[in-house]
Amino acid sequence: MRLVRRLVVVAGLGLTAISLAGLPALAQKRGGTLVQITQPEPPTLGSYVSTANPVGQVASKIYDGLLEYDFDLKPLPSLAESWTVAEDGKTVTFKLRAGVKFHDGKPFTSADVQYTFMDVLKKVHPRGINTFAEVTAVETPDPQTAIFRLNRPAPYMMAALSGYESPILPKHVFSQGDIRTHQNANSPVGTGPFKFVEWRRGEFVRLDRNADYWKPGLPYLDRIVVRFIGDTGTRAAALEKGEAHIAGFGAVPYNDVKKLEKLPNIQIVTKGYEMLSPVVELMFNTKKAPFDNAKVRQAISYAIDRKFVIDNIWFGFGKPTNGPISSNFAPTGLYSADVTNYNVPDGVERANKLLDEAGFPRKADGIRFEITHDITPYGEEWRRFGEYTQQALAKIGIKANLRYEDVATWLKRIYTDYDYDVSSNHLFNLADPVLGVHRAFHSRFIRPGTVFVNGVRWSTPQTDELMDRATIEPDAKKRAALYAEVQKIVVDQAPLAWTHEISFATVLDKRYRDVIVSPLGLFSSFDRAWRE
Amino acid sequence: MTSSFWVRFLGNPRVLLGIIWLALVVIGALAAPLIAPLDPFAISGKPFVRPMDGFLFGTDSLGRSVWSGLVHGARTTLLIAIIATLAAVAFGGMLGALSGFYGGRIDNLLMRITEFFQTIPSFIFAILLVAVLSPSATSVVVAIATVSWPPIARIVRAEVMSLRSREFIQAAVTLGERDFVILFRQILPNALSPLIVTGSLLVATAILTESALSFLGLGAPNFMSWGFMIGAGRSFLRDAWWLVAIPGIAILLTVLSINLVGEGLNDALNPRLRTP
């Protein structure tokens, strides 16, 4: 008996050896479980009503979109096999893939597309309300065709059709009852590579392989477990030990990322955030003296040592910048570097000169004027950024007193009461400037009570018009030229001082391959991810 | 306070150690601008400089001097703790005295109010107060005082009640002395020793509360404090131990010293422990 067992073991080893030798080094393998750490636990899994970051990290595995995107932000087919945009930009026709089934076995048709866009995204999705504002109807001549009719051209819409931004929902499930409080929000049914199995609150969400996925042979993984671990140190330790395999979006603090990077089993990936592109900014209350004076705002922008901030507060995970549009848009031509450069070695001297010119000389105590700086209440690095800003302003004779409040109070102060001098924030550029950038300084977005919009209350008819033209301009070159002009003006006028682009870091276990394969990173479906 | 008090108080070696450390902290706090001229928030060197390498206690993640932080932090921490304690003693003492002196309905009402405050977990209550009032030096003082006064009220009430029935008080009443004269001239001076002991220990609790609030980021944002230093340094515990260890040891020694001194006071003031 013992001999037989040993023989079996030897034979097994032999077979393994043969199979290892016989296969190419990077052949994808079926099987395995990926443990993803998401922080904090999502409040819901309904990514069609909530754009909160953790929601997208889970729901993107369950729902597909009409399109996917490559790292240059170019659209690729997904549920839509092909698409055509009419000459006038006001009709977009999608040919939908045949034979796709939802997780409950019912087929996916153009009726689901019509329902998703007209009844859900246009009505309850926080960004969809704006993105699809021009869509007047979705026509469904046959089950495999969906024709979008638009009031005016909306080229930016084509960048917002991923499974994360615009998840395609099954009409037969969600059309019954109120979509805002639908019971299937937390037992989602989609067409994606992974099916929802279980959500144990406070612990994990379990997603299992969808054997009937429409991409042949995919997904490779058997299971994705999304774990929620409240303590920062425990999250880092779980990754270090290989108990968890992926975490991004600051779930691990930057200084711990630096430490994990040195381990042999871990790699740090900074790709996969190209469709988010957060840009850090100092916000000025431009309706209030002295910040109604552009020279004062320019001076402060000159005073911020971007390299110091990135190296010592964001631990190297950032890129200095001057303008509102992220350099991730360089491949699409929308990013322009032809703007005032505030990131200069003699920034402090220039700032002092500008303040003298603006009529704020240093008084006997060396102080020109006193302001209050509201710290962004998002955590340690923002606190340090506030403390750094205080010091940087002291160098140019501005005494800044720090104020620190909870998120709700701070948001109300900045975006409703406008009762502030200077604060800081970061806005996501998202998939297109129309979606992520206009809101910061277009007059249409001066909306008391709406957060993350034009809280600086600055606009000019000229920049408004340029942005309005860029919104509906179908020609990519002309559009880029319009945005180049916008960037030049706003960077010069500095209603906000854009300091740097944040690079988020994803901590990834090296045994897992092809995980971050799209600009949506953790917000993508992981259908091609596999374990060595 | 007779000479025998001082002999018993200072003759205790533990009290002496406590007093020496506290004296150092107080001198440091008073002389902060002289012995640490750098602004504790000023970026004055490279980040993460190790102790003794140009900076006595090194620098933090932004290059701020830890020595400056420690000395200026002592100012903030002591000032907030002492003011909050004085406020708590004044308020709690007043309430307890009225309650114990008049008894009856007033006592009932005031003690129910005291109990109401005592049933709320004090640190959670302090966090809530600071969050509602928005963090500043004043709101931290208010929060600490608000959660600290009930025990004082209880102690003073008990003392006043027991003194109230003594003959010398009865005599004063018979002589027609007015209530507040009796209370302030006769009763309170005799109730002072437990008040001093509790008050001194309360300073230690106040330092801990202030540090914990600052650690959580709810301290006064424009003042350096020990708890803030620990809070800001905690994510670097594995790479830069001194950011947490130095202010941590300062808190430990200070709180310990106050406790030693407080216990010494108790021993020296307690007539039952007097050796004949």
Short mmCIF file of N, CA, C and O in Angstrom, two decimals, chain A residues 68-114:
data_model
loop_
_atom_site.label_atom_id
_atom_site.label_comp_id
_atom_site.label_asym_id
_atom_site.label_seq_id
_atom_site.Cartn_x
_atom_site.Cartn_y
_atom_site.Cartn_z
N GLU A 68 -15.29 48.92 -23.84
CA GLU A 68 -14.14 48.93 -22.94
C GLU A 68 -13.14 49.93 -23.52
O GLU A 68 -13.36 50.47 -24.59
N TYR A 69 -12.03 50.16 -22.80
CA TYR A 69 -11.08 51.16 -23.28
C TYR A 69 -9.66 50.65 -23.13
O TYR A 69 -9.36 49.86 -22.23
N ASP A 70 -8.78 51.11 -24.07
CA ASP A 70 -7.37 50.77 -23.89
C ASP A 70 -6.67 51.91 -23.17
O ASP A 70 -7.29 52.93 -22.85
N PHE A 71 -5.37 51.73 -22.90
CA PHE A 71 -4.67 52.72 -22.08
C PHE A 71 -4.59 54.09 -22.73
O PHE A 71 -4.33 55.08 -22.06
N ASP A 72 -4.80 54.17 -24.05
CA ASP A 72 -4.84 55.48 -24.70
C ASP A 72 -6.25 56.07 -24.69
O ASP A 72 -6.52 57.03 -25.40
N LEU A 73 -7.14 55.46 -23.90
CA LEU A 73 -8.52 55.88 -23.75
C LEU A 73 -9.33 55.71 -25.04
O LEU A 73 -10.36 56.33 -25.22
N LYS A 74 -8.85 54.83 -25.95
CA LYS A 74 -9.59 54.54 -27.18
C LYS A 74 -10.62 53.46 -26.86
O LYS A 74 -10.33 52.49 -26.18
N PRO A 75 -11.85 53.62 -27.40
CA PRO A 75 -12.88 52.62 -27.11
C PRO A 75 -12.65 51.28 -27.82
O PRO A 75 -12.10 51.25 -28.92
N LEU A 76 -13.03 50.20 -27.14
CA LEU A 76 -12.92 48.85 -27.70
C LEU A 76 -14.31 48.22 -27.57
O LEU A 76 -15.10 48.60 -26.72
N PRO A 77 -14.62 47.21 -28.42
CA PRO A 77 -15.93 46.57 -28.32
C PRO A 77 -16.10 45.81 -27.01
O PRO A 77 -15.13 45.30 -26.46
N SER A 78 -17.30 45.78 -26.51
CA SER A 78 -17.63 44.92 -25.37
C SER A 78 -19.02 44.36 -25.66
O SER A 78 -19.15 43.57 -26.59
N LEU A 79 -20.04 44.78 -24.95
CA LEU A 79 -21.39 44.32 -25.30
C LEU A 79 -21.80 44.87 -26.65
O LEU A 79 -22.61 44.28 -27.36
N ALA A 80 -21.25 46.01 -27.03
CA ALA A 80 -21.45 46.52 -28.40
C ALA A 80 -20.31 45.98 -29.26
O ALA A 80 -19.15 46.21 -28.95
N GLU A 81 -20.66 45.27 -30.32
CA GLU A 81 -19.62 44.71 -31.19
C GLU A 81 -19.02 45.79 -32.08
O GLU A 81 -17.85 45.77 -32.41
N SER A 82 -19.88 46.73 -32.49
CA SER A 82 -19.41 47.83 -33.33
C SER A 82 -20.34 49.01 -33.13
O SER A 82 -21.43 48.87 -32.58
N TRP A 83 -19.89 50.18 -33.58
CA TRP A 83 -20.71 51.38 -33.42
C TRP A 83 -20.37 52.38 -34.50
O TRP A 83 -19.24 52.39 -35.02
N THR A 84 -21.34 53.20 -34.86
CA THR A 84 -21.09 54.25 -35.85
C THR A 84 -21.70 55.55 -35.33
O THR A 84 -22.81 55.56 -34.79
N VAL A 85 -20.91 56.62 -35.48
CA VAL A 85 -21.39 57.95 -35.10
C VAL A 85 -21.73 58.68 -36.39
O VAL A 85 -20.89 58.74 -37.30
N ALA A 86 -22.95 59.19 -36.50
CA ALA A 86 -23.36 59.88 -37.73
C ALA A 86 -22.53 61.14 -37.94
O ALA A 86 -21.95 61.68 -36.99
N GLU A 87 -22.50 61.60 -39.19
CA GLU A 87 -21.72 62.78 -39.57
C GLU A 87 -21.99 63.98 -38.65
O GLU A 87 -21.08 64.63 -38.18
N ASP A 88 -23.26 64.22 -38.37
CA ASP A 88 -23.61 65.39 -37.56
C ASP A 88 -23.43 65.13 -36.05
O ASP A 88 -23.68 66.01 -35.24
N GLY A 89 -23.02 63.93 -35.69
CA GLY A 89 -22.75 63.63 -34.29
C GLY A 89 -24.00 63.44 -33.46
O GLY A 89 -23.91 63.28 -32.25
N LYS A 90 -25.17 63.46 -34.09
CA LYS A 90 -26.40 63.43 -33.29
C LYS A 90 -27.09 62.06 -33.28
O LYS A 90 -28.15 61.90 -32.66
N THR A 91 -26.48 61.07 -33.97
CA THR A 91 -27.01 59.71 -33.94
C THR A 91 -25.85 58.75 -33.74
O THR A 91 -24.85 58.83 -34.45
N VAL A 92 -25.97 57.88 -32.74
CA VAL A 92 -24.94 56.87 -32.52
C VAL A 92 -25.63 55.50 -32.55
O VAL A 92 -26.57 55.27 -31.81
N THR A 93 -25.15 54.64 -33.45
CA THR A 93 -25.78 53.32 -33.60
C THR A 93 -24.85 52.24 -33.07
O THR A 93 -23.67 52.17 -33.47
N PHE A 94 -25.35 51.44 -32.13
CA PHE A 94 -24.56 50.34 -31.58
C PHE A 94 -25.10 49.01 -32.10
O PHE A 94 -26.31 48.76 -32.04
N LYS A 95 -24.20 48.16 -32.62
CA LYS A 95 -24.57 46.78 -32.97
C LYS A 95 -24.22 45.93 -31.75
O LYS A 95 -23.07 45.87 -31.31
N LEU A 96 -25.23 45.29 -31.19
CA LEU A 96 -25.00 44.57 -29.93
C LEU A 96 -24.66 43.11 -30.21
O LEU A 96 -25.08 42.52 -31.20
N ARG A 97 -23.88 42.57 -29.27
CA ARG A 97 -23.42 41.18 -29.40
C ARG A 97 -24.62 40.23 -29.20
O ARG A 97 -25.44 40.43 -28.31
N ALA A 98 -24.67 39.17 -30.05
CA ALA A 98 -25.75 38.20 -29.92
C ALA A 98 -25.31 37.07 -28.99
O ALA A 98 -24.11 36.81 -28.83
N GLY A 99 -26.27 36.41 -28.38
CA GLY A 99 -25.98 35.23 -27.56
C GLY A 99 -25.46 35.54 -26.17
O GLY A 99 -25.01 34.64 -25.46
N VAL A 100 -25.51 36.82 -25.75
CA VAL A 100 -25.05 37.16 -24.39
C VAL A 100 -26.18 36.91 -23.41
O VAL A 100 -27.33 37.27 -23.67
N LYS A 101 -25.85 36.27 -22.27
CA LYS A 101 -26.89 35.99 -21.27
C LYS A 101 -26.58 36.68 -19.96
O LYS A 101 -25.43 36.78 -19.55
N PHE A 102 -27.63 37.13 -19.28
CA PHE A 102 -27.46 37.63 -17.92
C PHE A 102 -27.21 36.46 -16.98
O PHE A 102 -27.44 35.30 -17.34
N HIS A 103 -26.79 36.76 -15.77
CA HIS A 103 -26.46 35.70 -14.81
C HIS A 103 -27.67 34.82 -14.47
O HIS A 103 -27.51 33.71 -14.01
N ASP A 104 -28.88 35.33 -14.69
CA ASP A 104 -30.07 34.51 -14.42
C ASP A 104 -30.52 33.73 -15.65
O ASP A 104 -31.59 33.12 -15.64
N GLY A 105 -29.72 33.75 -16.73
CA GLY A 105 -30.01 32.93 -17.90
C GLY A 105 -30.82 33.62 -18.99
O GLY A 105 -30.94 33.12 -20.10
N LYS A 106 -31.40 34.80 -18.69
CA LYS A 106 -32.20 35.51 -19.69
C LYS A 106 -31.27 36.23 -20.68
O LYS A 106 -30.21 36.70 -20.32
N PRO A 107 -31.69 36.32 -21.95
CA PRO A 107 -30.80 36.94 -22.95
C PRO A 107 -30.72 38.46 -22.81
O PRO A 107 -31.65 39.11 -22.32
N PHE A 108 -29.57 39.01 -23.25
CA PHE A 108 -29.34 40.45 -23.27
C PHE A 108 -29.77 41.00 -24.63
O PHE A 108 -29.36 40.46 -25.66
N THR A 109 -30.62 42.04 -24.63
CA THR A 109 -31.09 42.61 -25.90
C THR A 109 -31.05 44.13 -25.85
O THR A 109 -30.72 44.72 -24.82
N SER A 110 -31.42 44.74 -26.98
CA SER A 110 -31.41 46.20 -27.06
C SER A 110 -32.41 46.83 -26.07
O SER A 110 -32.22 47.97 -25.67
N ALA A 111 -33.43 46.06 -25.67
CA ALA A 111 -34.39 46.60 -24.70
C ALA A 111 -33.69 46.91 -23.37
O ALA A 111 -34.02 47.88 -22.69
N ASP A 112 -32.71 46.08 -23.01
CA ASP A 112 -31.96 46.32 -21.77
C ASP A 112 -31.13 47.60 -21.88
O ASP A 112 -31.01 48.36 -20.92
N VAL A 113 -30.58 47.83 -23.09
CA VAL A 113 -29.79 49.05 -23.30
C VAL A 113 -30.69 50.28 -23.18
O VAL A 113 -30.39 51.25 -22.49
N GLN A 114 -31.83 50.20 -23.84
CA GLN A 114 -32.78 51.31 -23.79
C GLN A 114 -33.20 51.61 -22.34
O GLN A 114 -33.15 52.74 -21.88
#
